PDB file of C-alpha atoms in Angstrom:
ATOM      1  CA  MET A   1      96.498  65.457 144.239  1.00  0.00           C
ATOM      2  CA  ALA A   2      95.550  62.530 146.425  1.00  0.00           C
ATOM      3  CA  GLY A   3      95.332  59.090 144.934  1.00  0.00           C
ATOM      4  CA  ILE A   4      92.640  56.476 145.241  1.00  0.00           C
ATOM      5  CA  ASP A   5      93.382  52.765 145.207  1.00  0.00           C
ATOM      6  CA  SER A   6      91.441  51.169 142.396  1.00  0.00           C
ATOM      7  CA  LYS A   7      90.160  48.390 144.638  1.00  0.00           C
ATOM      8  CA  ASP A   8      88.265  51.008 146.634  1.00  0.00           C
ATOM      9  CA  ILE A   9      86.333  52.038 143.547  1.00  0.00           C
ATOM     10  CA  HIS A  10      82.865  50.516 143.412  1.00  0.00           C
ATOM     11  CA  LYS A  11      80.816  53.305 141.965  1.00  0.00           C
ATOM     12  CA  ILE A  12      81.781  55.841 139.326  1.00  0.00           C
ATOM     13  CA  ILE A  13      79.627  58.867 138.637  1.00  0.00           C
ATOM     14  CA  VAL A  14      79.880  60.676 135.340  1.00  0.00           C
ATOM     15  CA  ALA A  15      78.756  64.175 136.243  1.00  0.00           C
ATOM     16  CA  CYS A  16      77.276  66.427 133.622  1.00  0.00           C
ATOM     17  CA  ASP A  17      75.145  69.471 133.109  1.00  0.00           C
ATOM     18  CA  ALA A  18      72.060  68.444 131.188  1.00  0.00           C
ATOM     19  CA  GLY A  19      72.736  64.717 131.297  1.00  0.00           C
ATOM     20  CA  MET A  20      71.439  64.193 127.800  1.00  0.00           C
ATOM     21  CA  GLY A  21      74.509  64.123 125.644  1.00  0.00           C
ATOM     22  CA  SER A  22      78.178  63.489 125.905  1.00  0.00           C
ATOM     23  CA  SER A  23      78.198  62.273 129.510  1.00  0.00           C
ATOM     24  CA  VAL A  24      75.581  59.680 128.630  1.00  0.00           C
ATOM     25  CA  MET A  25      77.841  58.477 125.859  1.00  0.00           C
ATOM     26  CA  LEU A  26      80.855  58.271 128.132  1.00  0.00           C
ATOM     27  CA  ALA A  27      78.867  56.466 130.842  1.00  0.00           C
ATOM     28  CA  SER A  28      77.649  53.848 128.384  1.00  0.00           C
ATOM     29  CA  THR A  29      81.146  53.278 127.021  1.00  0.00           C
ATOM     30  CA  LEU A  30      82.561  52.943 130.544  1.00  0.00           C
ATOM     31  CA  LYS A  31      79.827  50.517 131.574  1.00  0.00           C
ATOM     32  CA  LYS A  32      80.785  48.302 128.709  1.00  0.00           C
ATOM     33  CA  GLN A  33      84.522  48.553 129.409  1.00  0.00           C
ATOM     34  CA  LEU A  34      84.012  47.769 133.089  1.00  0.00           C
ATOM     35  CA  LYS A  35      81.589  44.905 132.563  1.00  0.00           C
ATOM     36  CA  GLY A  36      82.461  42.035 134.875  1.00  0.00           C
ATOM     37  CA  THR A  37      84.538  44.176 137.249  1.00  0.00           C
ATOM     38  CA  GLY A  38      81.606  44.798 139.600  1.00  0.00           C
ATOM     39  CA  VAL A  39      82.067  48.550 139.316  1.00  0.00           C
ATOM     40  CA  THR A  40      78.851  50.453 138.633  1.00  0.00           C
ATOM     41  CA  VAL A  41      78.709  53.523 136.421  1.00  0.00           C
ATOM     42  CA  GLU A  42      75.942  56.111 136.560  1.00  0.00           C
ATOM     43  CA  HIS A  43      75.504  59.592 135.182  1.00  0.00           C
ATOM     44  CA  THR A  44      73.958  62.367 137.240  1.00  0.00           C
ATOM     45  CA  PRO A  45      73.743  66.148 137.037  1.00  0.00           C
ATOM     46  CA  VAL A  46      76.778  67.809 138.536  1.00  0.00           C
ATOM     47  CA  ASP A  47      74.665  69.309 141.344  1.00  0.00           C
ATOM     48  CA  SER A  48      73.361  65.961 142.569  1.00  0.00           C
ATOM     49  CA  ILE A  49      76.381  63.700 142.852  1.00  0.00           C
ATOM     50  CA  PRO A  50      75.352  60.869 145.213  1.00  0.00           C
ATOM     51  CA  ALA A  51      77.201  60.479 148.523  1.00  0.00           C
ATOM     52  CA  ASP A  52      78.179  56.869 147.802  1.00  0.00           C
ATOM     53  CA  ALA A  53      80.148  57.730 144.665  1.00  0.00           C
ATOM     54  CA  ASP A  54      83.787  56.634 144.949  1.00  0.00           C
ATOM     55  CA  VAL A  55      85.054  58.617 141.978  1.00  0.00           C
ATOM     56  CA  VAL A  56      83.512  61.438 139.994  1.00  0.00           C
ATOM     57  CA  LEU A  57      84.360  61.833 136.337  1.00  0.00           C
ATOM     58  CA  CYS A  58      83.560  65.090 134.630  1.00  0.00           C
ATOM     59  CA  HIS A  59      84.626  67.362 131.834  1.00  0.00           C
ATOM     60  CA  SER A  60      87.304  69.814 132.934  1.00  0.00           C
ATOM     61  CA  GLY A  61      84.876  72.638 132.188  1.00  0.00           C
ATOM     62  CA  LEU A  62      82.608  71.334 134.932  1.00  0.00           C
ATOM     63  CA  ALA A  63      85.295  70.386 137.450  1.00  0.00           C
ATOM     64  CA  ALA A  64      84.884  73.504 139.600  1.00  0.00           C
ATOM     65  CA  ARG A  65      81.145  72.943 139.897  1.00  0.00           C
ATOM     66  CA  ALA A  66      81.643  69.259 140.676  1.00  0.00           C
ATOM     67  CA  ARG A  67      84.176  70.058 143.412  1.00  0.00           C
ATOM     68  CA  ALA A  68      81.787  72.586 144.959  1.00  0.00           C
ATOM     69  CA  ALA A  69      78.897  70.113 144.821  1.00  0.00           C
ATOM     70  CA  ALA A  70      80.849  67.161 146.218  1.00  0.00           C
ATOM     71  CA  PRO A  71      83.727  68.536 148.297  1.00  0.00           C
ATOM     72  CA  GLY A  72      86.518  66.091 148.981  1.00  0.00           C
ATOM     73  CA  LYS A  73      85.313  63.479 146.483  1.00  0.00           C
ATOM     74  CA  PRO A  74      88.030  62.030 144.264  1.00  0.00           C
ATOM     75  CA  LEU A  75      87.562  63.633 140.887  1.00  0.00           C
ATOM     76  CA  VAL A  76      88.990  62.775 137.491  1.00  0.00           C
ATOM     77  CA  ALA A  77      88.600  65.536 134.932  1.00  0.00           C
ATOM     78  CA  PHE A  78      88.767  64.826 131.231  1.00  0.00           C
ATOM     79  CA  GLN A  79      88.873  66.898 128.060  1.00  0.00           C
ATOM     80  CA  ILE A  80      87.704  64.458 125.401  1.00  0.00           C
ATOM     81  CA  PHE A  81      84.487  62.520 125.698  1.00  0.00           C
ATOM     82  CA  LEU A  82      85.758  59.436 123.933  1.00  0.00           C
ATOM     83  CA  GLY A  83      89.241  58.069 124.371  1.00  0.00           C
ATOM     84  CA  ASP A  84      90.558  60.569 126.926  1.00  0.00           C
ATOM     85  CA  PRO A  85      93.858  59.370 128.476  1.00  0.00           C
ATOM     86  CA  ALA A  86      92.617  60.144 132.009  1.00  0.00           C
ATOM     87  CA  VAL A  87      89.631  57.878 131.508  1.00  0.00           C
ATOM     88  CA  THR A  88      91.725  55.138 129.914  1.00  0.00           C
ATOM     89  CA  LYS A  89      94.064  55.246 132.934  1.00  0.00           C
ATOM     90  CA  LEU A  90      91.137  54.880 135.309  1.00  0.00           C
ATOM     91  CA  VAL A  91      89.798  51.864 133.408  1.00  0.00           C
ATOM     92  CA  ASP A  92      93.259  50.258 133.300  1.00  0.00           C
ATOM     93  CA  ALA A  93      93.759  50.777 137.026  1.00  0.00           C
ATOM     94  CA  ILE A  94      90.405  49.196 137.838  1.00  0.00           C
ATOM     95  CA  LYS A  95      91.116  46.199 135.633  1.00  0.00           C
ATOM     96  CA  ASN A  96      94.761  45.674 136.511  1.00  0.00           C
ATOM     97  CA  GLY A  97      95.042  47.227 139.949  1.00  0.00           C
ATOM     98  CA  GLY A  98      96.860  50.377 140.919  1.00  0.00           C
ATOM     99  CA  THR A  99      96.302  53.876 142.119  1.00  0.00           C
ATOM    100  CA  VAL A 100      94.496  56.627 140.307  1.00  0.00           C
ATOM    101  CA  ASP A 101      95.262  60.296 140.735  1.00  0.00           C
ATOM    102  CA  ALA A 102      92.004  61.896 141.727  1.00  0.00           C
TER     103      ALA A 102
ATOM    104  CA  MET B   1      65.007  50.889 119.973  1.00  0.00           C
ATOM    105  CA  ARG B   2      62.113  53.327 119.826  1.00  0.00           C
ATOM    106  CA  ASP B   3      61.391  54.038 116.218  1.00  0.00           C
ATOM    107  CA  ASP B   4      60.104  57.560 116.777  1.00  0.00           C
ATOM    108  CA  LEU B   5      63.476  58.721 118.043  1.00  0.00           C
ATOM    109  CA  LEU B   6      65.082  59.370 114.687  1.00  0.00           C
ATOM    110  CA  ASP B   7      62.602  60.688 112.154  1.00  0.00           C
ATOM    111  CA  PRO B   8      63.946  60.201 108.605  1.00  0.00           C
ATOM    112  CA  ARG B   9      62.932  63.817 107.951  1.00  0.00           C
ATOM    113  CA  ALA B  10      65.486  64.833 110.578  1.00  0.00           C
ATOM    114  CA  VAL B  11      68.324  63.218 108.625  1.00  0.00           C
ATOM    115  CA  LEU B  12      69.883  65.914 106.424  1.00  0.00           C
ATOM    116  CA  LEU B  13      72.900  64.787 104.460  1.00  0.00           C
ATOM    117  CA  HIS B  14      73.863  67.678 102.243  1.00  0.00           C
ATOM    118  CA  GLU B  15      73.964  70.768 104.418  1.00  0.00           C
ATOM    119  CA  SER B  16      76.575  73.471 104.670  1.00  0.00           C
ATOM    120  CA  ALA B  17      77.224  76.010 107.403  1.00  0.00           C
ATOM    121  CA  PRO B  18      79.672  78.914 107.590  1.00  0.00           C
ATOM    122  CA  ASP B  19      80.390  78.368 111.281  1.00  0.00           C
ATOM    123  CA  ARG B  20      79.628  76.342 114.385  1.00  0.00           C
ATOM    124  CA  ASP B  21      76.652  78.436 115.492  1.00  0.00           C
ATOM    125  CA  ALA B  22      75.019  78.181 112.076  1.00  0.00           C
ATOM    126  CA  ALA B  23      75.498  74.407 112.140  1.00  0.00           C
ATOM    127  CA  ILE B  24      73.892  74.200 115.577  1.00  0.00           C
ATOM    128  CA  ARG B  25      70.980  76.349 114.436  1.00  0.00           C
ATOM    129  CA  ARG B  26      70.478  73.997 111.504  1.00  0.00           C
ATOM    130  CA  CYS B  27      70.339  71.038 113.910  1.00  0.00           C
ATOM    131  CA  GLY B  28      67.970  72.912 116.193  1.00  0.00           C
ATOM    132  CA  ARG B  29      65.693  73.757 113.301  1.00  0.00           C
ATOM    133  CA  ALA B  30      65.584  70.107 112.263  1.00  0.00           C
ATOM    134  CA  LEU B  31      64.412  69.198 115.773  1.00  0.00           C
ATOM    135  CA  VAL B  32      61.819  72.004 115.703  1.00  0.00           C
ATOM    136  CA  GLU B  33      60.579  70.856 112.300  1.00  0.00           C
ATOM    137  CA  VAL B  34      59.844  67.310 113.448  1.00  0.00           C
ATOM    138  CA  GLY B  35      58.009  68.679 116.489  1.00  0.00           C
ATOM    139  CA  ALA B  36      60.504  67.454 119.075  1.00  0.00           C
ATOM    140  CA  VAL B  37      61.333  70.824 120.640  1.00  0.00           C
ATOM    141  CA  ALA B  38      59.979  74.348 120.983  1.00  0.00           C
ATOM    142  CA  GLU B  39      61.857  77.190 119.319  1.00  0.00           C
ATOM    143  CA  PRO B  40      63.728  78.462 122.457  1.00  0.00           C
ATOM    144  CA  TYR B  41      65.560  75.130 122.633  1.00  0.00           C
ATOM    145  CA  VAL B  42      67.757  76.237 119.739  1.00  0.00           C
ATOM    146  CA  GLU B  43      69.191  79.118 121.787  1.00  0.00           C
ATOM    147  CA  ALA B  44      69.784  76.725 124.684  1.00  0.00           C
ATOM    148  CA  MET B  45      71.810  74.523 122.342  1.00  0.00           C
ATOM    149  CA  LEU B  46      74.009  77.509 121.501  1.00  0.00           C
ATOM    150  CA  ASP B  47      74.369  78.364 125.211  1.00  0.00           C
ATOM    151  CA  ARG B  48      75.384  74.830 126.044  1.00  0.00           C
ATOM    152  CA  GLU B  49      77.972  74.765 123.297  1.00  0.00           C
ATOM    153  CA  ARG B  50      79.556  77.992 124.547  1.00  0.00           C
ATOM    154  CA  THR B  51      80.003  76.430 127.988  1.00  0.00           C
ATOM    155  CA  ILE B  52      81.524  73.128 126.907  1.00  0.00           C
ATOM    156  CA  SER B  53      82.038  71.911 123.386  1.00  0.00           C
ATOM    157  CA  THR B  54      79.984  68.876 122.392  1.00  0.00           C
ATOM    158  CA  TYR B  55      82.691  67.695 120.008  1.00  0.00           C
ATOM    159  CA  VAL B  56      83.159  63.976 120.681  1.00  0.00           C
ATOM    160  CA  GLY B  57      85.821  62.971 118.164  1.00  0.00           C
ATOM    161  CA  GLU B  58      85.922  61.475 114.645  1.00  0.00           C
ATOM    162  CA  GLU B  59      84.613  64.755 113.166  1.00  0.00           C
ATOM    163  CA  VAL B  60      81.361  64.363 115.101  1.00  0.00           C
ATOM    164  CA  ALA B  61      79.641  66.796 117.485  1.00  0.00           C
ATOM    165  CA  ILE B  62      76.476  66.125 119.448  1.00  0.00           C
ATOM    166  CA  PRO B  63      74.870  69.515 120.150  1.00  0.00           C
ATOM    167  CA  HIS B  64      72.083  69.554 122.737  1.00  0.00           C
ATOM    168  CA  GLY B  65      70.422  71.915 125.201  1.00  0.00           C
ATOM    169  CA  THR B  66      70.987  72.698 128.863  1.00  0.00           C
ATOM    170  CA  ALA B  67      69.326  71.140 131.907  1.00  0.00           C
ATOM    171  CA  ALA B  68      67.031  74.182 132.141  1.00  0.00           C
ATOM    172  CA  SER B  69      65.938  73.821 128.527  1.00  0.00           C
ATOM    173  CA  LYS B  70      64.351  70.410 129.077  1.00  0.00           C
ATOM    174  CA  GLU B  71      61.027  72.224 129.468  1.00  0.00           C
ATOM    175  CA  ASP B  72      61.224  73.037 125.775  1.00  0.00           C
ATOM    176  CA  VAL B  73      61.608  69.375 124.831  1.00  0.00           C
ATOM    177  CA  LYS B  74      58.336  67.809 123.739  1.00  0.00           C
ATOM    178  CA  ARG B  75      59.706  64.320 123.160  1.00  0.00           C
ATOM    179  CA  ASP B  76      63.057  62.514 123.043  1.00  0.00           C
ATOM    180  CA  ALA B  77      64.452  62.835 119.544  1.00  0.00           C
ATOM    181  CA  ILE B  78      67.662  63.152 117.603  1.00  0.00           C
ATOM    182  CA  CYS B  79      68.587  64.588 114.253  1.00  0.00           C
ATOM    183  CA  VAL B  80      71.553  63.742 112.046  1.00  0.00           C
ATOM    184  CA  VAL B  81      72.922  66.613 109.989  1.00  0.00           C
ATOM    185  CA  ARG B  82      75.883  66.148 107.715  1.00  0.00           C
ATOM    186  CA  PHE B  83      78.128  68.987 106.566  1.00  0.00           C
ATOM    187  CA  PRO B  84      80.315  67.443 103.845  1.00  0.00           C
ATOM    188  CA  GLY B  85      82.334  70.658 103.497  1.00  0.00           C
ATOM    189  CA  GLY B  86      83.210  70.636 107.178  1.00  0.00           C
ATOM    190  CA  VAL B  87      82.580  73.169 109.930  1.00  0.00           C
ATOM    191  CA  ASP B  88      85.251  74.711 112.152  1.00  0.00           C
ATOM    192  CA  TRP B  89      84.293  73.637 115.670  1.00  0.00           C
ATOM    193  CA  ASP B  90      86.639  75.546 117.968  1.00  0.00           C
ATOM    194  CA  GLY B  91      89.589  74.347 115.952  1.00  0.00           C
ATOM    195  CA  GLU B  92      88.233  70.838 115.302  1.00  0.00           C
ATOM    196  CA  ARG B  93      86.744  69.860 111.976  1.00  0.00           C
ATOM    197  CA  VAL B  94      83.165  68.603 112.178  1.00  0.00           C
ATOM    198  CA  THR B  95      81.364  66.936 109.298  1.00  0.00           C
ATOM    199  CA  LEU B  96      78.544  65.275 111.178  1.00  0.00           C
ATOM    200  CA  CYS B  97      76.249  66.566 113.903  1.00  0.00           C
ATOM    201  CA  VAL B  98      73.955  64.406 115.947  1.00  0.00           C
ATOM    202  CA  GLY B  99      71.582  66.884 117.553  1.00  0.00           C
ATOM    203  CA  ILE B 100      69.848  65.697 120.701  1.00  0.00           C
ATOM    204  CA  ALA B 101      66.641  66.604 122.484  1.00  0.00           C
ATOM    205  CA  ALA B 102      65.897  64.555 125.548  1.00  0.00           C
ATOM    206  CA  LYS B 103      63.490  64.727 128.439  1.00  0.00           C
ATOM    207  CA  GLY B 104      64.101  61.209 129.643  1.00  0.00           C
ATOM    208  CA  ASP B 105      66.400  58.326 128.798  1.00  0.00           C
ATOM    209  CA  GLY B 106      64.770  57.191 125.571  1.00  0.00           C
ATOM    210  CA  HIS B 107      67.766  58.229 123.508  1.00  0.00           C
ATOM    211  CA  VAL B 108      70.403  56.525 125.655  1.00  0.00           C
ATOM    212  CA  PRO B 109      70.624  53.267 123.650  1.00  0.00           C
ATOM    213  CA  LEU B 110      71.137  55.298 120.492  1.00  0.00           C
ATOM    214  CA  LEU B 111      73.940  57.329 122.068  1.00  0.00           C
ATOM    215  CA  ALA B 112      75.534  54.129 123.323  1.00  0.00           C
ATOM    216  CA  GLU B 113      75.463  52.821 119.766  1.00  0.00           C
ATOM    217  CA  LEU B 114      76.940  56.081 118.503  1.00  0.00           C
ATOM    218  CA  ALA B 115      79.778  55.770 121.023  1.00  0.00           C
ATOM    219  CA  GLU B 116      80.504  52.263 119.750  1.00  0.00           C
ATOM    220  CA  ILE B 117      80.562  53.511 116.173  1.00  0.00           C
ATOM    221  CA  LEU B 118      82.902  56.383 116.989  1.00  0.00           C
ATOM    222  CA  LEU B 119      85.359  54.087 118.736  1.00  0.00           C
ATOM    223  CA  ASP B 120      85.641  52.087 115.519  1.00  0.00           C
ATOM    224  CA  PRO B 121      87.315  54.301 112.883  1.00  0.00           C
ATOM    225  CA  ASP B 122      85.917  52.292 109.945  1.00  0.00           C
ATOM    226  CA  ARG B 123      82.337  52.499 111.178  1.00  0.00           C
ATOM    227  CA  ALA B 124      82.840  56.175 112.023  1.00  0.00           C
ATOM    228  CA  ARG B 125      83.928  56.837 108.450  1.00  0.00           C
ATOM    229  CA  THR B 126      80.924  54.962 107.067  1.00  0.00           C
ATOM    230  CA  LEU B 127      78.633  57.111 109.181  1.00  0.00           C
ATOM    231  CA  ARG B 128      80.389  60.362 108.216  1.00  0.00           C
ATOM    232  CA  GLU B 129      80.360  59.554 104.541  1.00  0.00           C
ATOM    233  CA  ALA B 130      76.789  58.279 104.308  1.00  0.00           C
ATOM    234  CA  THR B 131      74.901  59.712 101.370  1.00  0.00           C
ATOM    235  CA  GLN B 132      71.624  57.864 101.901  1.00  0.00           C
ATOM    236  CA  VAL B 133      69.191  58.358 104.755  1.00  0.00           C
ATOM    237  CA  SER B 134      68.779  54.572 104.910  1.00  0.00           C
ATOM    238  CA  GLN B 135      72.496  54.101 105.675  1.00  0.00           C
ATOM    239  CA  ILE B 136      72.245  56.426 108.667  1.00  0.00           C
ATOM    240  CA  MET B 137      69.090  54.722 109.917  1.00  0.00           C
ATOM    241  CA  LYS B 138      70.746  51.333 109.560  1.00  0.00           C
ATOM    242  CA  GLU B 139      73.886  52.339 111.443  1.00  0.00           C
ATOM    243  CA  LEU B 140      72.158  54.090 114.309  1.00  0.00           C
ATOM    244  CA  THR B 141      68.922  52.251 114.969  1.00  0.00           C
TER     245      THR B 141
END
């Protein structure tokens, strides 16, 4: 697992399948938590992850598809849509500095 | 907030379901009944759930369809279906379902609000234990 320095994170993509449910909820929560940090958060279908994304967040059930769609992109997989430790770590690293496993 | 998103007729507070699939079908039917989706959307909701659970915490699940099923969505809408007796959701207990049908982004503010509620255990409990349609409408819209 390679790490990414949190100061290199400017754009987070929450990747999802339909983009109408849980990922939307996570993206909105993240946006709020990262307000004022200058980091943008967007949600897109897993098959159309934009090239300028610095980190991709997706449910572990979608991780294989996300890796295939965006090879080499740092990816953080989570299990729980709200309050997942992996997501909390990412937010903490962005706010306080540090490296994120991705 | 768009006021046509949550039709009071799609707020059902005293339902029961023997299992997860039955609970999802109940949500799907509520969306069909208010004219938000065509019948095949209900099967898509079941498909989506089998891929990845829509359980989001605090005894709440947010069943919805797949990307391909958006063609069966007539308008953005949600339903709120409460199962006071609980439903086994792959090992998690669910007492409240927020079913979603979305073509566009009209429902995003409501989901953002739901996320806020679920991150606050007291508000989450209020939502779960609501016995009046007006309480649900007040919390979510």
